[in-house]
Short mmCIF file of C-alpha atoms in Angstrom, two decimals:
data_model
loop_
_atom_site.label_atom_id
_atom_site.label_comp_id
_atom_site.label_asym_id
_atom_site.label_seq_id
_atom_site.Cartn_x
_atom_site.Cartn_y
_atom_site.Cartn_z
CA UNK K 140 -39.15 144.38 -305.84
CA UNK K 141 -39.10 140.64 -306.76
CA UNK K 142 -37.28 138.48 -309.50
CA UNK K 143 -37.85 136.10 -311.08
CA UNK K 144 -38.16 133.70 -314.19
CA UNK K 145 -41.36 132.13 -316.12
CA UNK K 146 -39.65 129.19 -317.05
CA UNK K 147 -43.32 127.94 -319.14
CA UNK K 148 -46.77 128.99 -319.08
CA UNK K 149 -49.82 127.25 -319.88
CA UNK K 150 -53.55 128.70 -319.88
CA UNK K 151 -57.16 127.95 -320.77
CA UNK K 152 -60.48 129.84 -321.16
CA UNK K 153 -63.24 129.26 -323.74
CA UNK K 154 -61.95 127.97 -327.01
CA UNK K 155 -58.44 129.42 -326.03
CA UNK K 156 -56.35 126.02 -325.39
CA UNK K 157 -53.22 125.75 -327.49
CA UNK K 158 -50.26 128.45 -327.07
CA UNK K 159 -51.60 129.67 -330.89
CA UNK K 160 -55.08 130.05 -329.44
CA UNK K 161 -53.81 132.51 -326.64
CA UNK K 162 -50.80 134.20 -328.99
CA UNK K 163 -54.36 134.90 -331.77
CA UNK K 164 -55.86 136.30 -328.68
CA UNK K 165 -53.36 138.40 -326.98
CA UNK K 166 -53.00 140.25 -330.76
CA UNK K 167 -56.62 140.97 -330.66
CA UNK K 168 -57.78 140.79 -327.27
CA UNK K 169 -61.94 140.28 -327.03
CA UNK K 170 -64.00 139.12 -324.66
CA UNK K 171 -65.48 135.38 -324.84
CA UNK K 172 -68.40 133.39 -324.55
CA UNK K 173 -68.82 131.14 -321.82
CA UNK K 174 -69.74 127.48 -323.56
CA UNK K 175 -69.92 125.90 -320.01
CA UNK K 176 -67.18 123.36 -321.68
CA UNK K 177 -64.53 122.52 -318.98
CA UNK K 178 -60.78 121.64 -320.41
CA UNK K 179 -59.91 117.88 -320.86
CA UNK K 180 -58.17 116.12 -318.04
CA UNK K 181 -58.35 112.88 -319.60
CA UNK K 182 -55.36 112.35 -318.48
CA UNK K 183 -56.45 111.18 -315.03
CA UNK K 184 -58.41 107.94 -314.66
CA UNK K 185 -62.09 108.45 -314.67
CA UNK K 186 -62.11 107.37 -310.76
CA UNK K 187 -59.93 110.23 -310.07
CA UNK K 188 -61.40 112.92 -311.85
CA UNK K 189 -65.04 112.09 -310.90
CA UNK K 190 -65.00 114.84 -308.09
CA UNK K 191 -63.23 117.43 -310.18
CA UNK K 192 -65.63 120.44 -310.27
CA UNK K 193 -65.48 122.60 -313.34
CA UNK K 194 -62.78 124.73 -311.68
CA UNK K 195 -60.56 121.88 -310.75
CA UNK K 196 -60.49 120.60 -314.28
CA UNK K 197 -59.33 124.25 -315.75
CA UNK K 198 -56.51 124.30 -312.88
CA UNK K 199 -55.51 120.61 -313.28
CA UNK K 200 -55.19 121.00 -317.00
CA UNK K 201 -52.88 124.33 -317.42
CA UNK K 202 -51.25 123.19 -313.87
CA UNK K 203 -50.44 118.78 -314.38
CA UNK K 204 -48.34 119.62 -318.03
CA UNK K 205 -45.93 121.95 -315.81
CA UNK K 206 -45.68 119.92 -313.16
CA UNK K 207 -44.64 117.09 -314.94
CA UNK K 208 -41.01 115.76 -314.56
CA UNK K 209 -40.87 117.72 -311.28
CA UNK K 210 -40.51 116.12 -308.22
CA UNK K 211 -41.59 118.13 -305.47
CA UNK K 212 -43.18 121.07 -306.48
CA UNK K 213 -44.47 123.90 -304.02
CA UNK K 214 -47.77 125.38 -305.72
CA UNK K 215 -49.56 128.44 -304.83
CA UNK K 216 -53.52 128.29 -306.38
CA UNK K 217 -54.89 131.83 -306.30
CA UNK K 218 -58.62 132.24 -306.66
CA UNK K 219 -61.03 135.18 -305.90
CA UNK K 220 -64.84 133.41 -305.84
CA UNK K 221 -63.95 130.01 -306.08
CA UNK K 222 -66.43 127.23 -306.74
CA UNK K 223 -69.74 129.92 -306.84
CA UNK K 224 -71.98 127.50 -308.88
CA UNK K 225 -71.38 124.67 -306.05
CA UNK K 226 -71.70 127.29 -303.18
CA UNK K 227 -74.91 128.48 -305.29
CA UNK K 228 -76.32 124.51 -304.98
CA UNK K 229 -75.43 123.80 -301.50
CA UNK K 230 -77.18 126.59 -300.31
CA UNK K 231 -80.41 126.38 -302.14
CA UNK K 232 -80.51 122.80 -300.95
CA UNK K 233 -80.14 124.39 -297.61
CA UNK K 234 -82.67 126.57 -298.32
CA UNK K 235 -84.91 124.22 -299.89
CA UNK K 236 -84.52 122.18 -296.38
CA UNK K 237 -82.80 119.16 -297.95
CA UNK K 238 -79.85 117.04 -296.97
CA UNK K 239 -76.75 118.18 -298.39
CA UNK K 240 -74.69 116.18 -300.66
CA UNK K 241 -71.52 114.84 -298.24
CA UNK K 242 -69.36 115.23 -301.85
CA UNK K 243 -70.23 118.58 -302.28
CA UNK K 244 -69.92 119.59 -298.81
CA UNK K 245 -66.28 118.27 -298.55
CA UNK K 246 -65.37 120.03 -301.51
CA UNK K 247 -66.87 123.20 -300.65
CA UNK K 248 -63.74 124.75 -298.75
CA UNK K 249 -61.28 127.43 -300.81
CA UNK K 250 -58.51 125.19 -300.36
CA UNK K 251 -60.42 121.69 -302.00
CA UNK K 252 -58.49 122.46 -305.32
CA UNK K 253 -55.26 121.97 -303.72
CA UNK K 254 -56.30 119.27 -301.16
CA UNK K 255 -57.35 116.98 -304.54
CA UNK K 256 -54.00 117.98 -306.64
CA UNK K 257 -52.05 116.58 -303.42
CA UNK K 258 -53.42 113.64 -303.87
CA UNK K 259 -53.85 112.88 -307.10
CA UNK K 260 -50.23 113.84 -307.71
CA UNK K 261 -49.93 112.21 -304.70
CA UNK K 262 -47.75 115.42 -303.83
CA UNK K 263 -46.41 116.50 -300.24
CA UNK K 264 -44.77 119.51 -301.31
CA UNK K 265 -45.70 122.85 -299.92
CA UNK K 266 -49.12 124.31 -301.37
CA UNK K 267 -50.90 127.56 -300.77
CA UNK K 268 -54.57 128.42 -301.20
CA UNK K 269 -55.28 132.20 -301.83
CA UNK K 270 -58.08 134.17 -302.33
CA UNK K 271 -56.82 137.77 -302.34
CA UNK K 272 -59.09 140.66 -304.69
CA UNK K 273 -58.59 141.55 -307.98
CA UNK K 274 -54.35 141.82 -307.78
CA UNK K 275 -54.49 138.24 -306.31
CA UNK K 276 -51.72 137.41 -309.50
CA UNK K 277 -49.34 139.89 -307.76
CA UNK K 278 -50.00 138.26 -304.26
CA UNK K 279 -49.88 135.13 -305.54
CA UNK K 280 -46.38 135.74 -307.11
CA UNK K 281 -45.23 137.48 -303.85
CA UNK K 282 -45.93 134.01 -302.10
CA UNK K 283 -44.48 132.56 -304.92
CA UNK K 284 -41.16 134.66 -304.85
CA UNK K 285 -40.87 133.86 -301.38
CA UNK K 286 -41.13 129.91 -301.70
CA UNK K 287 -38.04 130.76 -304.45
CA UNK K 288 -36.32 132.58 -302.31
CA UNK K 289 -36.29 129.62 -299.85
CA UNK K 290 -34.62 127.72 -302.37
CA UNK K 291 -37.32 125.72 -304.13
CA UNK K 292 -36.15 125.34 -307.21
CA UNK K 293 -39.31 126.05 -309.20
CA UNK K 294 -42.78 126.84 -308.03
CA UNK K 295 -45.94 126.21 -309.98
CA UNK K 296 -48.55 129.12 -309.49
CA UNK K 297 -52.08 128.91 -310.56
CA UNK K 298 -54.40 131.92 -311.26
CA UNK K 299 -58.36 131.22 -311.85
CA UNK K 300 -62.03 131.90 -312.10
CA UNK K 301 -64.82 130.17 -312.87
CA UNK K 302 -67.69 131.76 -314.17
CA UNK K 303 -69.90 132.79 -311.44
CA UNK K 304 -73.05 131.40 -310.75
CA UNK K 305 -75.88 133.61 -312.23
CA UNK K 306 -77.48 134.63 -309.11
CA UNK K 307 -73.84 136.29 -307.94
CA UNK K 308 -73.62 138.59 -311.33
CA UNK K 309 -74.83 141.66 -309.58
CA UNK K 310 -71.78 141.41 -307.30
CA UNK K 311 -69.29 139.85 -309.11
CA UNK K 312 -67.69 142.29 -311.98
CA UNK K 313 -64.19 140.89 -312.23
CA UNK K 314 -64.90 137.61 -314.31
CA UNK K 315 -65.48 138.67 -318.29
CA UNK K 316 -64.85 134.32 -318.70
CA UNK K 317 -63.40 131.80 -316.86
CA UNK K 318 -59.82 131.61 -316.99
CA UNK K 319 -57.24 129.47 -315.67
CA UNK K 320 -53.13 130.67 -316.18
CA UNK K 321 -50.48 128.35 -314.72
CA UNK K 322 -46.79 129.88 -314.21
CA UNK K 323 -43.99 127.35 -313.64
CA UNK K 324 -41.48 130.04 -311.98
CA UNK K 325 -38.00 129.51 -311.36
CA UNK K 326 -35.43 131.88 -309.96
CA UNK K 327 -33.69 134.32 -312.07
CA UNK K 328 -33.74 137.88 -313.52
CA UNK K 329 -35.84 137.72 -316.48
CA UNK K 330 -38.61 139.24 -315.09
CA UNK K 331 -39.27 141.73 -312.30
CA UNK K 332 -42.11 142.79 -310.18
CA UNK K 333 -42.25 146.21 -308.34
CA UNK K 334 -45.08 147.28 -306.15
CA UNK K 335 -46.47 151.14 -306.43
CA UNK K 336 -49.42 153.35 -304.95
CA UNK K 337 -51.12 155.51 -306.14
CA UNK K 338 -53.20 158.40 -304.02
CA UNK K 339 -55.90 158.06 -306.25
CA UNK K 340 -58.02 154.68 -307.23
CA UNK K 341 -56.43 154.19 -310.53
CA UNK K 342 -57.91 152.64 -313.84
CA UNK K 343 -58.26 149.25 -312.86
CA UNK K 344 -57.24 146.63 -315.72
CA UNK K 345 -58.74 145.64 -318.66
CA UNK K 346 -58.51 142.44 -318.47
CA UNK K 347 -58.03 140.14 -314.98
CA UNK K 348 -54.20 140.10 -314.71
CA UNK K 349 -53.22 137.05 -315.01
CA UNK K 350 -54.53 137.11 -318.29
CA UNK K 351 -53.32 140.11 -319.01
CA UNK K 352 -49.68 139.67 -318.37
CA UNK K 353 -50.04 136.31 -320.78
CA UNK K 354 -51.10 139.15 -323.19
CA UNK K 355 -48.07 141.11 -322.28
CA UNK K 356 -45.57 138.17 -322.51
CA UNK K 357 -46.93 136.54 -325.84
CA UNK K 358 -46.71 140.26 -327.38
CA UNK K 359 -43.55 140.76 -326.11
CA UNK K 360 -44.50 144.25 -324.06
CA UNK K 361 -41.41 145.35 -322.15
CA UNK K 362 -43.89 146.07 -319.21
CA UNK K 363 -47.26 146.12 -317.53
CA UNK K 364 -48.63 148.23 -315.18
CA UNK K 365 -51.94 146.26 -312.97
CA UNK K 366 -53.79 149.09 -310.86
CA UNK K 367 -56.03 147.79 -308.19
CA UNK K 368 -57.15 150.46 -306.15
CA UNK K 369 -54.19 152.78 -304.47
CA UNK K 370 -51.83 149.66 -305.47
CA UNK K 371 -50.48 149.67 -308.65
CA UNK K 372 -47.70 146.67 -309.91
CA UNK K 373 -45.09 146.96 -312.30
CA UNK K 374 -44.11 143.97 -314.63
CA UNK K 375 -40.98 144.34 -316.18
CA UNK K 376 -39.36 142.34 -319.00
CA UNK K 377 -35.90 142.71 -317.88
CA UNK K 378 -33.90 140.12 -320.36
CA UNK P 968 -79.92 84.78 -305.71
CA UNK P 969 -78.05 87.73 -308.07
CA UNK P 970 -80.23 87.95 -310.69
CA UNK P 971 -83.29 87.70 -307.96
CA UNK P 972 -83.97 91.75 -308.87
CA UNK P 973 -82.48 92.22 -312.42
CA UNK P 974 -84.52 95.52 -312.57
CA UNK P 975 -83.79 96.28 -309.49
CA UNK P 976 -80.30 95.95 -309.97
CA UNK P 977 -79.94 97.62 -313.35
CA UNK P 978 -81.37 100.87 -311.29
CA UNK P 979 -79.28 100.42 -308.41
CA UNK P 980 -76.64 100.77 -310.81
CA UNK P 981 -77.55 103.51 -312.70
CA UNK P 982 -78.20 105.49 -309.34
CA UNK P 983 -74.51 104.34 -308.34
CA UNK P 984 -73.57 105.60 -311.61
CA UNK P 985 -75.11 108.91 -311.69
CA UNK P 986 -74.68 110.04 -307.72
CA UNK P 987 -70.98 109.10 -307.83
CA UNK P 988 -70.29 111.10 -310.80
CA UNK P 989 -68.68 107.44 -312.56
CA UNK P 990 -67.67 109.04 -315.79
CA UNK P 991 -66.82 106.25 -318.60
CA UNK P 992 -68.43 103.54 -316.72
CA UNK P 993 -72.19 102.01 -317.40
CA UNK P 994 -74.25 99.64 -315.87
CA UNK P 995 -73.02 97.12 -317.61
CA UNK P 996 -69.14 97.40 -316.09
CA UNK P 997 -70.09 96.79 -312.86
CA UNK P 998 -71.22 93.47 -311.80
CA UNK P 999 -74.16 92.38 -308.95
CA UNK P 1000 -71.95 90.86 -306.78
CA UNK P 1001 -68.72 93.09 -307.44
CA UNK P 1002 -67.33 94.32 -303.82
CA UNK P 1003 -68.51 98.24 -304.52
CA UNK P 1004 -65.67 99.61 -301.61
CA UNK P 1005 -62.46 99.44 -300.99
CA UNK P 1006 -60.87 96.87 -303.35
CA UNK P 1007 -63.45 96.17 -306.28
CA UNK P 1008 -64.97 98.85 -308.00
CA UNK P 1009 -62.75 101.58 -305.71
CA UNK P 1010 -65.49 103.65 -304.18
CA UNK P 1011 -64.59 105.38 -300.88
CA UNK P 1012 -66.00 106.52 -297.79
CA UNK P 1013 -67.09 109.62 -299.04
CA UNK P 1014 -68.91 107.75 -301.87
CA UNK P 1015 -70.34 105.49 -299.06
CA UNK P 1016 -72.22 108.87 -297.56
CA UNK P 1017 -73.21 110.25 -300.66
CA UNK P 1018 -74.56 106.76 -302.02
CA UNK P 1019 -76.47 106.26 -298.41
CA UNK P 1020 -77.68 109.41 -299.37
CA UNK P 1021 -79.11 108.84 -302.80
CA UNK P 1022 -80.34 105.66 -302.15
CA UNK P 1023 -82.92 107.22 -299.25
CA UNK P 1024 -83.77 110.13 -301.72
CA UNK P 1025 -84.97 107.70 -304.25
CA UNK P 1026 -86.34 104.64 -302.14
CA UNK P 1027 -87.66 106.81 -299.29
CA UNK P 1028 -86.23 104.44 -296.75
CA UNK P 1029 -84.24 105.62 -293.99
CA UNK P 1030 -80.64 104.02 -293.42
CA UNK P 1031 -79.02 103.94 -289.97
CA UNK P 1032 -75.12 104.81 -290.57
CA UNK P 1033 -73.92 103.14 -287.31
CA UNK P 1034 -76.33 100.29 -287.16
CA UNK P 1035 -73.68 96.62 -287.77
CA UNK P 1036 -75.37 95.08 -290.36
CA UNK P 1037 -75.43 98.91 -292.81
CA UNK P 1038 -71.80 97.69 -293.82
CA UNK P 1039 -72.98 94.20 -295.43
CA UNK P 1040 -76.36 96.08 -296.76
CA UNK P 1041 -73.74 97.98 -298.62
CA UNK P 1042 -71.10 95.21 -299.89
CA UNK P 1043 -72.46 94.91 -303.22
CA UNK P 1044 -75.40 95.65 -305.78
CA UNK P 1045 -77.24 91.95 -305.11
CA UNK P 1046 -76.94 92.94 -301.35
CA UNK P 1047 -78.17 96.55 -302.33
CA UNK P 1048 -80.86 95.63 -303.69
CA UNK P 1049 -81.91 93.25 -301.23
CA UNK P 1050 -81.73 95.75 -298.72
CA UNK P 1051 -84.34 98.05 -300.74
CA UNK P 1052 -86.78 95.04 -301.56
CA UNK P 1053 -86.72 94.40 -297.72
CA UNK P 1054 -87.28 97.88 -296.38
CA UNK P 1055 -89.61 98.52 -298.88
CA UNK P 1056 -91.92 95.78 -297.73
CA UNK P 1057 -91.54 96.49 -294.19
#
């Protein structure tokens, strides 16, 4: 059992930007239709953001609002697939027997994401690349909780998926959009995470989780339960 | 001596451009003797690679990384394009 605070939130998927987008959504959750428009990170200088893949962009913009003002920030990026359409294109130039693009190939590990935030921020602080399954929120947060417990005094997490690259659809079930949530977390007790099994596979969720417990929080839900296989996590709205 | 391949140079340009992923800059913003790495217009060693790269793609010339004389080949878009007129020929 873990607690916590979620000092501020920001998130982005298709056509859901502003905190009014998401709160419209969370009432009347639907799926969405992937536009292939990535979120504006105008914000960085065009140099900067030139190697910013699609999924880069949707972390950078729900992640560089919360980590502004804050001086060293731990983060912990949590991904499942992570950059499928540029795996997708490296390897059908491999296949096609043609040199591979040196950008692409440096970007092409899981922890890229976090190796360009460090620098852009030009950031030091502690940062975590994860790619658990489909509770990779509640792993995340575990990391997360234990960076707190440390004594960071406030960790940025970032949950998201890109929309997988066509050829991966048979095998990849857990991505209804792309998503991005960012959690600036501080210590406290407003919120509280238990972890539960169940003998059976339960009902897995809905919805992926992180986007899910932005449903739960915007509707005010005292709780929400994310099954993913035997494991089943409790979020609980304690203040 | 810069404006020696103005076509030339407009398409070295636009190939700098579009392999480099240069959003918000055109062909116009970058000039033929403008230092392309370091200080200049900022590109890095990365962009070096992938440029190398492009460049033999479209010109069908092969570049030698280590050879001395790749580094002042690569200085700017007059020397660029230089480079490709004399390869070209050869």
């Amino acid at each position: 059992m873990i607690r916590f605070n979620i000092a501020q939130w920001r998130a982005w998927a298709p056509g859901l930007v502003s905190a009014d987008d998401w709160l419209r959504w969370s009432r009347e959750p639907r799926p969405l239709t992937d536009d292939d428009a990535a979120p504006d990170v105008s914000f960085l200088p065009a140099m900067q953001r030139r190697r910013l893949g699609r999924l880069a962009r949707m972390a950078f913009s729900v992640g560089w609002p919360l980590a502004e003002g804050h001086d060293s920030l731990p983060l912990v990026f949590v991904c499942r697939h992570g950059e499928t359409p540029r795996t997708f294109d490296i390897l059908s130039e491999l296949a096609a027997g043609q040199p591979l693009s040196p950008t692409q190939f440096s970007l092409s590990v899981h922890n890229s994401v976090i190796g360009l935030w460090s620098i852009l921020r030009g950031s030091t602080a502690e940062m975590t690349a994860l790619a658990a399954a489909g509770d990779g929120l509640e792993q995340g947060m575990l990391e997360a909780a234990a960076l707190l417990a440390e004594g960071a005094p406030a960790v940025l997490l970032i949950v998201c998926e890109e929309q997988p690259a066509p050829a991966y659809a048979d095998w990849i079930d857990d991505v209804p959009f792309p998503y991005a949530v960012g959690l600036l977390l501080t210590p406290g007790d407003d919120w509280q995470l238990s972890p539960g099994q169940t003998k059976a596979e339960a009902e897995p969720c809905h919805w992926p989780h992180a986007v899910d417990l932005l449903r739960c929080l915007l509707t005010r839900q005292p709780h929400c339960h994310h099954a993913w296989k035997n494991r089943v996590w409790t979020w609980q709205r304690i203040h | 001596m810069s404006d020696q391949h103005p076509d030339l140079n407009l398409e070295i340009k636009r190939l700098i451009i579009d392999a480099l992923g240069l959003e918000d800059i055109t062909p116009e913003d970058i000039g033929n003797d403008q230092t392309l790495f370091g200080e200049g217009l900022g590109l890095d060693s990365v962009d070096a690679l992938e440029l190398g790269l492009a460049i033999q793609k479209r010109y069908g010339i092969k570049i030698d990384a280590d050879a001395k004389d790749t580094r002042t080949h690569f200085s700017n878009v007059t020397s660029l394009a230089a480079f490709v007129t004399a390869k070209q020929a050869a």
